[in-house]
Amino acid sequence: MWLVVMTSLMGTPSYAENNSSLDSIHTKEYIEKISITEPHRALKLIDEMETHRQLPQFRLDKLRSIVYQNGLNMFRMALTYSLKAYRNDSVRRHPDEALALLELITDQYNVTGNYTESTRLAVEGIELAKQTGNKRSEANLLLYLGINKWFMGLKDEADEYVEQAIQMQEQVVGESREWGLVDDLIYIYGMKITFAIEDKKYQKAIDLLPRYEKLMEQLSVCPDLPDGICDMRWASAYASYAYIFVTNGQPDKAAEFYRKFEETDYASTDDGNQMRFDYLIATGRYREALKHIYHDNQL
């Protein structure tokens, strides 16, 4: 139910600062901003940046990885580019960027079902995070240890890692207006909610909703927020809680959240269309579910 966290590229130095032809759209910041809403255009701009050598190759490959993941939901292609970036010798001169790539690769291995490699890269990343004092990255990687353990059936260990990740990231975020920090914490809570759903602990998931909503309010006022990310996070939450409330015997509350889900722009995307199935099936709206499945197959 929860979409993969968008890894921020904050702190990446510019490679083309002496290039007077560099404009506002041929930048990593702009690519990040449109990576969800205009992925094909983002890839075209990256190709143009590569032609004019406006960024080192490993940064271009990392940008491609993020666009394929966030905008096109093509995780194997995303993994191909993130691994290419990480294996580039130049990245070793930039420990912070190497760490960000380890987070990205850990995430992508997890999504593609390679929990062993995801765990190995997470452990490698945690060591680098400790060396560089990067608590944010350490929290993210602890989360992925938890996710991997959960999928391996080691749920007690998983809960411990996820709780460690939340506590560490709560300290990092505070009252921050840096969107990437806040979004990372939202994602961690999202996974905690997902685990509660899968374990049929619906009241536990409901108890997490106020904190999730407060963090979304914090995210919504962050400057430089990528287009569509709030809408995407709300859509995920609304669809999830529609299912949670109907399964918990609160149909009116469930209907309210499903209505909110349908009002998001993300609900009309391919990924958003899939988010509605659990609620529709739980409420016996099989014809409507079939209609959306047919719509998906026509795309």
mmCIF file of C-alpha atoms in Angstrom:
data_model
loop_
_atom_site.group_PDB
_atom_site.id
_atom_site.type_symbol
_atom_site.label_atom_id
_atom_site.label_comp_id
_atom_site.label_asym_id
_atom_site.label_seq_id
_atom_site.Cartn_x
_atom_site.Cartn_y
_atom_site.Cartn_z
ATOM 1 C CA MET A 1 0.000 0.000 0.000
ATOM 2 C CA TRP A 2 2.872 2.346 0.619
ATOM 3 C CA LEU A 3 4.962 3.834 -2.151
ATOM 4 C CA VAL A 4 8.713 3.764 -1.932
ATOM 5 C CA VAL A 5 10.387 6.752 -0.315
ATOM 6 C CA MET A 6 11.743 9.368 -2.660
ATOM 7 C CA THR A 7 15.447 9.717 -1.873
ATOM 8 C CA SER A 8 16.541 13.332 -1.717
ATOM 9 C CA LEU A 9 19.614 14.596 -3.520
ATOM 10 C CA MET A 10 20.110 17.506 -1.149
ATOM 11 C CA GLY A 11 23.684 18.504 -0.583
ATOM 12 C CA THR A 12 24.918 17.393 -3.985
ATOM 13 C CA PRO A 13 27.393 19.977 -5.283
ATOM 14 C CA SER A 14 26.957 21.403 -8.753
ATOM 15 C CA TYR A 15 29.238 20.110 -11.482
ATOM 16 C CA ALA A 16 28.447 22.813 -14.007
ATOM 17 C CA GLU A 17 28.683 25.970 -11.950
ATOM 18 C CA ASN A 18 31.055 27.521 -14.509
ATOM 19 C CA ASN A 19 28.811 26.618 -17.414
ATOM 20 C CA SER A 20 26.983 29.822 -18.341
ATOM 21 C CA SER A 21 24.521 27.889 -20.520
ATOM 22 C CA LEU A 22 23.126 25.975 -17.517
ATOM 23 C CA ASP A 23 19.495 27.049 -17.079
ATOM 24 C CA SER A 24 16.932 26.484 -14.387
ATOM 25 C CA ILE A 25 15.436 23.335 -15.899
ATOM 26 C CA HIS A 26 18.716 21.504 -16.481
ATOM 27 C CA THR A 27 19.428 21.020 -12.793
ATOM 28 C CA LYS A 28 19.116 18.114 -10.384
ATOM 29 C CA GLU A 29 16.700 20.179 -8.271
ATOM 30 C CA TYR A 30 14.307 20.644 -11.184
ATOM 31 C CA ILE A 31 14.582 16.991 -12.213
ATOM 32 C CA GLU A 32 13.668 15.954 -8.670
ATOM 33 C CA LYS A 33 10.743 18.349 -8.656
ATOM 34 C CA ILE A 34 9.131 16.876 -11.791
ATOM 35 C CA SER A 35 10.227 13.267 -11.268
ATOM 36 C CA ILE A 36 6.744 12.139 -10.193
ATOM 37 C CA THR A 37 4.509 14.291 -12.374
ATOM 38 C CA GLU A 38 6.573 14.470 -15.597
ATOM 39 C CA PRO A 39 8.930 11.460 -15.649
ATOM 40 C CA HIS A 40 9.367 11.245 -19.430
ATOM 41 C CA ARG A 41 10.250 14.920 -19.632
ATOM 42 C CA ALA A 42 12.644 14.453 -16.704
ATOM 43 C CA LEU A 43 14.457 11.653 -18.552
ATOM 44 C CA LYS A 44 14.706 13.796 -21.679
ATOM 45 C CA LEU A 45 16.261 16.630 -19.670
ATOM 46 C CA ILE A 46 18.757 14.197 -18.122
ATOM 47 C CA ASP A 47 19.776 13.060 -21.617
ATOM 48 C CA GLU A 48 20.333 16.696 -22.575
ATOM 49 C CA MET A 49 22.400 17.276 -19.442
ATOM 50 C CA GLU A 50 24.498 14.212 -20.314
ATOM 51 C CA THR A 51 25.096 15.485 -23.846
ATOM 52 C CA HIS A 52 26.370 18.799 -22.493
ATOM 53 C CA ARG A 53 28.283 17.177 -19.604
ATOM 54 C CA GLN A 54 26.462 19.258 -17.029
ATOM 55 C CA LEU A 55 26.842 16.686 -14.255
ATOM 56 C CA PRO A 56 29.231 13.777 -13.610
ATOM 57 C CA GLN A 57 27.977 10.448 -14.915
ATOM 58 C CA PHE A 58 27.226 8.907 -11.520
ATOM 59 C CA ARG A 59 24.918 11.806 -10.635
ATOM 60 C CA LEU A 60 23.099 11.540 -13.942
ATOM 61 C CA ASP A 61 22.609 7.809 -13.416
ATOM 62 C CA LYS A 62 21.322 8.434 -9.917
ATOM 63 C CA LEU A 63 18.811 10.950 -11.256
ATOM 64 C CA ARG A 64 17.660 8.416 -13.850
ATOM 65 C CA SER A 65 17.218 5.844 -11.096
ATOM 66 C CA ILE A 66 15.019 8.199 -9.088
ATOM 67 C CA VAL A 67 12.859 9.081 -12.096
ATOM 68 C CA TYR A 68 12.372 5.435 -13.101
ATOM 69 C CA GLN A 69 11.422 4.587 -9.529
ATOM 70 C CA ASN A 70 9.210 7.500 -8.534
ATOM 71 C CA GLY A 71 7.687 8.508 -11.827
ATOM 72 C CA LEU A 72 7.483 5.270 -13.815
ATOM 73 C CA ASN A 73 7.371 2.573 -11.110
ATOM 74 C CA MET A 74 10.083 0.661 -13.030
ATOM 75 C CA PHE A 75 12.131 -0.584 -10.109
ATOM 76 C CA ARG A 76 14.391 -2.989 -11.976
ATOM 77 C CA MET A 77 15.400 -0.272 -14.415
ATOM 78 C CA ALA A 78 15.885 2.066 -11.473
ATOM 79 C CA LEU A 79 18.114 -0.525 -9.781
ATOM 80 C CA THR A 80 20.213 -0.892 -12.935
ATOM 81 C CA TYR A 81 21.036 2.824 -12.909
ATOM 82 C CA SER A 82 21.594 3.123 -9.162
ATOM 83 C CA LEU A 83 24.028 0.186 -9.234
ATOM 84 C CA LYS A 84 25.807 1.759 -12.209
ATOM 85 C CA ALA A 85 26.142 4.989 -10.238
ATOM 86 C CA TYR A 86 27.393 3.210 -7.101
ATOM 87 C CA ARG A 87 30.016 1.249 -9.047
ATOM 88 C CA ASN A 88 31.416 4.437 -10.565
ATOM 89 C CA ASP A 89 34.800 5.098 -8.934
ATOM 90 C CA SER A 90 34.060 8.830 -8.730
ATOM 91 C CA VAL A 91 31.340 8.339 -6.118
ATOM 92 C CA ARG A 92 33.933 7.146 -3.585
ATOM 93 C CA ARG A 93 35.176 10.736 -3.311
ATOM 94 C CA HIS A 94 31.734 11.767 -2.051
ATOM 95 C CA PRO A 95 30.768 9.662 1.019
ATOM 96 C CA ASP A 96 27.405 11.416 1.459
ATOM 97 C CA GLU A 97 26.402 10.603 -2.103
ATOM 98 C CA ALA A 98 27.643 7.035 -1.782
ATOM 99 C CA LEU A 99 25.465 6.710 1.312
ATOM 100 C CA ALA A 100 22.410 8.099 -0.503
ATOM 101 C CA LEU A 101 22.968 5.561 -3.255
ATOM 102 C CA LEU A 102 23.182 2.747 -0.718
ATOM 103 C CA GLU A 103 19.791 3.837 0.617
ATOM 104 C CA LEU A 104 18.353 3.857 -2.880
ATOM 105 C CA ILE A 105 19.770 0.435 -3.767
ATOM 106 C CA THR A 106 18.641 -1.062 -0.451
ATOM 107 C CA ASP A 107 15.142 0.174 -1.169
ATOM 108 C CA GLN A 108 15.125 -1.116 -4.745
ATOM 109 C CA TYR A 109 16.424 -4.562 -3.818
ATOM 110 C CA ASN A 110 13.679 -4.756 -1.197
ATOM 111 C CA VAL A 111 10.922 -3.797 -3.626
ATOM 112 C CA THR A 112 12.164 -6.310 -6.197
ATOM 113 C CA GLY A 113 12.162 -9.071 -3.571
ATOM 114 C CA ASN A 114 15.896 -9.561 -3.045
ATOM 115 C CA TYR A 115 15.833 -9.266 0.739
ATOM 116 C CA THR A 116 19.287 -10.788 1.204
ATOM 117 C CA GLU A 117 21.005 -8.171 -0.943
ATOM 118 C CA SER A 118 18.835 -5.442 0.529
ATOM 119 C CA THR A 119 19.923 -6.467 4.034
ATOM 120 C CA ARG A 120 23.598 -6.666 3.033
ATOM 121 C CA LEU A 121 23.529 -3.177 1.521
ATOM 122 C CA ALA A 122 21.591 -1.805 4.507
ATOM 123 C CA VAL A 123 24.265 -3.065 6.929
ATOM 124 C CA GLU A 124 26.984 -1.581 4.710
ATOM 125 C CA GLY A 125 25.099 1.693 4.632
ATOM 126 C CA ILE A 126 24.569 1.817 8.396
ATOM 127 C CA GLU A 127 28.318 1.509 8.950
ATOM 128 C CA LEU A 128 28.955 4.376 6.521
ATOM 129 C CA ALA A 129 26.178 6.428 8.146
ATOM 130 C CA LYS A 130 27.788 5.995 11.555
ATOM 131 C CA GLN A 131 31.184 6.997 10.153
ATOM 132 C CA THR A 132 29.765 10.173 8.628
ATOM 133 C CA GLY A 133 27.388 10.933 11.508
ATOM 134 C CA ASN A 134 24.329 10.848 9.232
ATOM 135 C CA LYS A 135 21.430 9.953 11.540
ATOM 136 C CA ARG A 136 18.837 10.440 8.826
ATOM 137 C CA SER A 137 20.389 7.810 6.586
ATOM 138 C CA GLU A 138 20.975 5.500 9.522
ATOM 139 C CA ALA A 139 17.262 5.705 10.390
ATOM 140 C CA ASN A 140 16.232 4.946 6.800
ATOM 141 C CA LEU A 141 18.528 1.950 6.634
ATOM 142 C CA LEU A 142 17.314 0.652 10.001
ATOM 143 C CA LEU A 143 13.834 0.808 8.514
ATOM 144 C CA TYR A 144 14.892 -1.352 5.585
ATOM 145 C CA LEU A 145 16.458 -3.875 7.928
ATOM 146 C CA GLY A 146 13.047 -4.000 9.601
ATOM 147 C CA ILE A 147 11.172 -4.362 6.310
ATOM 148 C CA ASN A 148 13.478 -7.165 5.167
ATOM 149 C CA LYS A 149 13.140 -8.984 8.486
ATOM 150 C CA TRP A 150 9.368 -8.674 8.266
ATOM 151 C CA PHE A 151 9.257 -10.212 4.803
ATOM 152 C CA MET A 152 11.542 -12.972 6.018
ATOM 153 C CA GLY A 153 8.994 -13.789 8.724
ATOM 154 C CA LEU A 154 11.082 -12.395 11.606
ATOM 155 C CA LYS A 155 8.397 -10.000 12.817
ATOM 156 C CA ASP A 156 9.683 -9.376 16.350
ATOM 157 C CA GLU A 157 13.076 -8.317 14.998
ATOM 158 C CA ALA A 158 11.324 -6.274 12.324
ATOM 159 C CA ASP A 159 9.294 -4.322 14.902
ATOM 160 C CA GLU A 160 12.448 -3.521 16.873
ATOM 161 C CA TYR A 161 14.253 -2.109 13.837
ATOM 162 C CA VAL A 162 11.245 -0.055 12.717
ATOM 163 C CA GLU A 163 10.842 1.407 16.208
ATOM 164 C CA GLN A 164 14.562 2.296 16.301
ATOM 165 C CA ALA A 165 14.145 3.996 12.926
ATOM 166 C CA ILE A 166 11.157 6.040 14.133
ATOM 167 C CA GLN A 167 12.850 7.194 17.321
ATOM 168 C CA MET A 168 16.008 8.232 15.483
ATOM 169 C CA GLN A 169 14.152 10.018 12.670
ATOM 170 C CA GLU A 170 11.814 11.817 15.108
ATOM 171 C CA GLN A 171 14.919 13.355 16.678
ATOM 172 C CA VAL A 172 16.285 14.325 13.271
ATOM 173 C CA VAL A 173 13.039 15.923 12.068
ATOM 174 C CA GLY A 174 11.862 17.987 15.036
ATOM 175 C CA GLU A 175 10.175 21.074 13.562
ATOM 176 C CA SER A 176 12.183 20.881 10.337
ATOM 177 C CA ARG A 177 10.829 22.390 7.115
ATOM 178 C CA GLU A 178 13.167 20.293 4.966
ATOM 179 C CA TRP A 179 10.757 18.180 2.948
ATOM 180 C CA GLY A 180 13.052 15.180 2.558
ATOM 181 C CA LEU A 181 13.482 14.739 6.315
ATOM 182 C CA VAL A 182 9.758 14.966 6.982
ATOM 183 C CA ASP A 183 8.874 12.669 4.094
ATOM 184 C CA ASP A 184 11.329 10.042 5.326
ATOM 185 C CA LEU A 185 9.554 9.992 8.695
ATOM 186 C CA ILE A 186 6.145 9.816 7.007
ATOM 187 C CA TYR A 187 7.347 6.798 5.078
ATOM 188 C CA ILE A 188 8.544 5.051 8.238
ATOM 189 C CA TYR A 189 5.138 5.569 9.840
ATOM 190 C CA GLY A 190 3.572 4.321 6.615
ATOM 191 C CA MET A 191 5.438 1.043 6.919
ATOM 192 C CA LYS A 192 4.443 0.709 10.575
ATOM 193 C CA ILE A 193 0.809 1.172 9.518
ATOM 194 C CA THR A 194 1.240 -1.393 6.738
ATOM 195 C CA PHE A 195 2.618 -3.980 9.162
ATOM 196 C CA ALA A 196 -0.346 -3.370 11.482
ATOM 197 C CA ILE A 197 -2.762 -3.925 8.571
ATOM 198 C CA GLU A 198 -1.056 -7.128 7.502
ATOM 199 C CA ASP A 199 -1.175 -8.411 11.094
ATOM 200 C CA LYS A 200 -4.882 -7.399 11.322
ATOM 201 C CA LYS A 201 -4.108 -5.008 14.182
ATOM 202 C CA TYR A 202 -6.467 -2.356 12.857
ATOM 203 C CA GLN A 203 -6.815 -0.317 16.045
ATOM 204 C CA LYS A 204 -3.024 -0.045 16.223
ATOM 205 C CA ALA A 205 -3.062 1.401 12.700
ATOM 206 C CA ILE A 206 -5.864 3.813 13.626
ATOM 207 C CA ASP A 207 -3.890 5.014 16.647
ATOM 208 C CA LEU A 208 -1.057 6.041 14.300
ATOM 209 C CA LEU A 209 -3.302 8.236 12.120
ATOM 210 C CA PRO A 210 -3.081 11.490 14.171
ATOM 211 C CA ARG A 211 0.723 11.497 14.018
ATOM 212 C CA TYR A 212 0.634 10.749 10.292
ATOM 213 C CA GLU A 213 -1.777 13.634 9.691
ATOM 214 C CA LYS A 214 0.346 16.044 11.715
ATOM 215 C CA LEU A 215 3.453 15.099 9.738
ATOM 216 C CA MET A 216 1.541 15.615 6.487
ATOM 217 C CA GLU A 217 0.645 19.129 7.658
ATOM 218 C CA GLN A 218 4.340 19.715 8.348
ATOM 219 C CA LEU A 219 5.284 18.381 4.916
ATOM 220 C CA SER A 220 2.720 20.527 3.107
ATOM 221 C CA VAL A 221 4.410 23.792 4.177
ATOM 222 C CA CYS A 222 7.963 22.731 3.335
ATOM 223 C CA PRO A 223 9.590 24.859 0.616
ATOM 224 C CA ASP A 224 10.840 23.248 -2.616
ATOM 225 C CA LEU A 225 8.423 20.349 -2.239
ATOM 226 C CA PRO A 226 8.420 18.180 -5.406
ATOM 227 C CA ASP A 227 5.218 18.405 -7.405
ATOM 228 C CA GLY A 228 2.665 15.763 -6.497
ATOM 229 C CA ILE A 229 4.345 14.250 -3.454
ATOM 230 C CA CYS A 230 1.765 15.443 -0.905
ATOM 231 C CA ASP A 231 -1.062 14.293 -3.145
ATOM 232 C CA MET A 232 0.633 10.896 -3.527
ATOM 233 C CA ARG A 233 1.157 10.465 0.232
ATOM 234 C CA TRP A 234 -2.426 11.492 1.016
ATOM 235 C CA ALA A 235 -3.792 9.108 -1.618
ATOM 236 C CA SER A 236 -1.831 6.230 -0.048
ATOM 237 C CA ALA A 237 -3.113 7.101 3.412
ATOM 238 C CA TYR A 238 -6.734 7.642 2.384
ATOM 239 C CA ALA A 239 -6.900 4.347 0.484
ATOM 240 C CA SER A 240 -5.275 2.465 3.345
ATOM 241 C CA TYR A 241 -7.522 3.941 6.022
ATOM 242 C CA ALA A 242 -10.636 3.382 3.928
ATOM 243 C CA TYR A 243 -9.779 -0.320 4.066
ATOM 244 C CA ILE A 244 -8.746 -0.183 7.735
ATOM 245 C CA PHE A 245 -11.981 1.458 8.895
ATOM 246 C CA VAL A 246 -14.302 -0.788 6.889
ATOM 247 C CA THR A 247 -12.492 -3.879 8.166
ATOM 248 C CA ASN A 248 -12.655 -2.489 11.707
ATOM 249 C CA GLY A 249 -16.449 -2.163 11.505
ATOM 250 C CA GLN A 250 -16.617 1.599 10.816
ATOM 251 C CA PRO A 251 -18.182 1.809 7.339
ATOM 252 C CA ASP A 252 -19.141 5.498 7.489
ATOM 253 C CA LYS A 253 -15.600 6.500 8.400
ATOM 254 C CA ALA A 254 -14.289 4.205 5.659
ATOM 255 C CA ALA A 255 -16.556 5.812 3.061
ATOM 256 C CA GLU A 256 -15.324 9.258 4.112
ATOM 257 C CA PHE A 257 -11.702 8.245 3.563
ATOM 258 C CA TYR A 258 -12.485 6.591 0.240
ATOM 259 C CA ARG A 259 -14.196 9.787 -0.921
ATOM 260 C CA LYS A 260 -11.070 11.745 0.049
ATOM 261 C CA PHE A 261 -8.957 9.234 -1.862
ATOM 262 C CA GLU A 262 -11.022 9.694 -5.011
ATOM 263 C CA GLU A 263 -10.572 13.470 -4.756
ATOM 264 C CA THR A 264 -6.784 13.178 -5.082
ATOM 265 C CA ASP A 265 -5.099 13.515 -8.450
ATOM 266 C CA TYR A 266 -3.071 10.393 -7.719
ATOM 267 C CA ALA A 267 -6.200 8.241 -7.620
ATOM 268 C CA SER A 268 -6.422 8.491 -11.410
ATOM 269 C CA THR A 269 -2.869 7.228 -12.008
ATOM 270 C CA ASP A 270 -2.010 3.568 -12.647
ATOM 271 C CA ASP A 271 -0.627 3.129 -9.124
ATOM 272 C CA GLY A 272 -3.511 5.048 -7.584
ATOM 273 C CA ASN A 273 -6.005 2.891 -9.433
ATOM 274 C CA GLN A 274 -4.580 -0.208 -7.745
ATOM 275 C CA MET A 275 -4.836 1.370 -4.289
ATOM 276 C CA ARG A 276 -8.628 1.195 -4.363
ATOM 277 C CA PHE A 277 -9.000 -2.578 -4.758
ATOM 278 C CA ASP A 278 -8.775 -3.615 -1.088
ATOM 279 C CA TYR A 279 -11.548 -1.220 -0.097
ATOM 280 C CA LEU A 280 -13.792 -2.091 -3.040
ATOM 281 C CA ILE A 281 -13.460 -5.832 -2.423
ATOM 282 C CA ALA A 282 -13.959 -5.420 1.344
ATOM 283 C CA THR A 283 -17.219 -3.544 0.679
ATOM 284 C CA GLY A 284 -18.466 -6.044 -1.884
ATOM 285 C CA ARG A 285 -18.222 -3.615 -4.800
ATOM 286 C CA TYR A 286 -16.928 -6.302 -7.127
ATOM 287 C CA ARG A 287 -18.262 -4.832 -10.368
ATOM 288 C CA GLU A 288 -16.497 -1.562 -9.670
ATOM 289 C CA ALA A 289 -13.282 -3.404 -8.830
ATOM 290 C CA LEU A 290 -13.545 -5.373 -12.069
ATOM 291 C CA LYS A 291 -14.114 -2.160 -14.001
ATOM 292 C CA HIS A 292 -10.863 -0.736 -12.637
ATOM 293 C CA ILE A 293 -8.992 -3.978 -13.319
ATOM 294 C CA TYR A 294 -10.261 -3.861 -16.908
ATOM 295 C CA HIS A 295 -9.142 -0.226 -17.118
ATOM 296 C CA ASP A 296 -5.654 -1.216 -15.915
ATOM 297 C CA ASN A 297 -5.399 -3.970 -18.509
ATOM 298 C CA GLN A 298 -6.337 -1.555 -21.278
ATOM 299 C CA LEU A 299 -3.415 0.758 -20.434
#
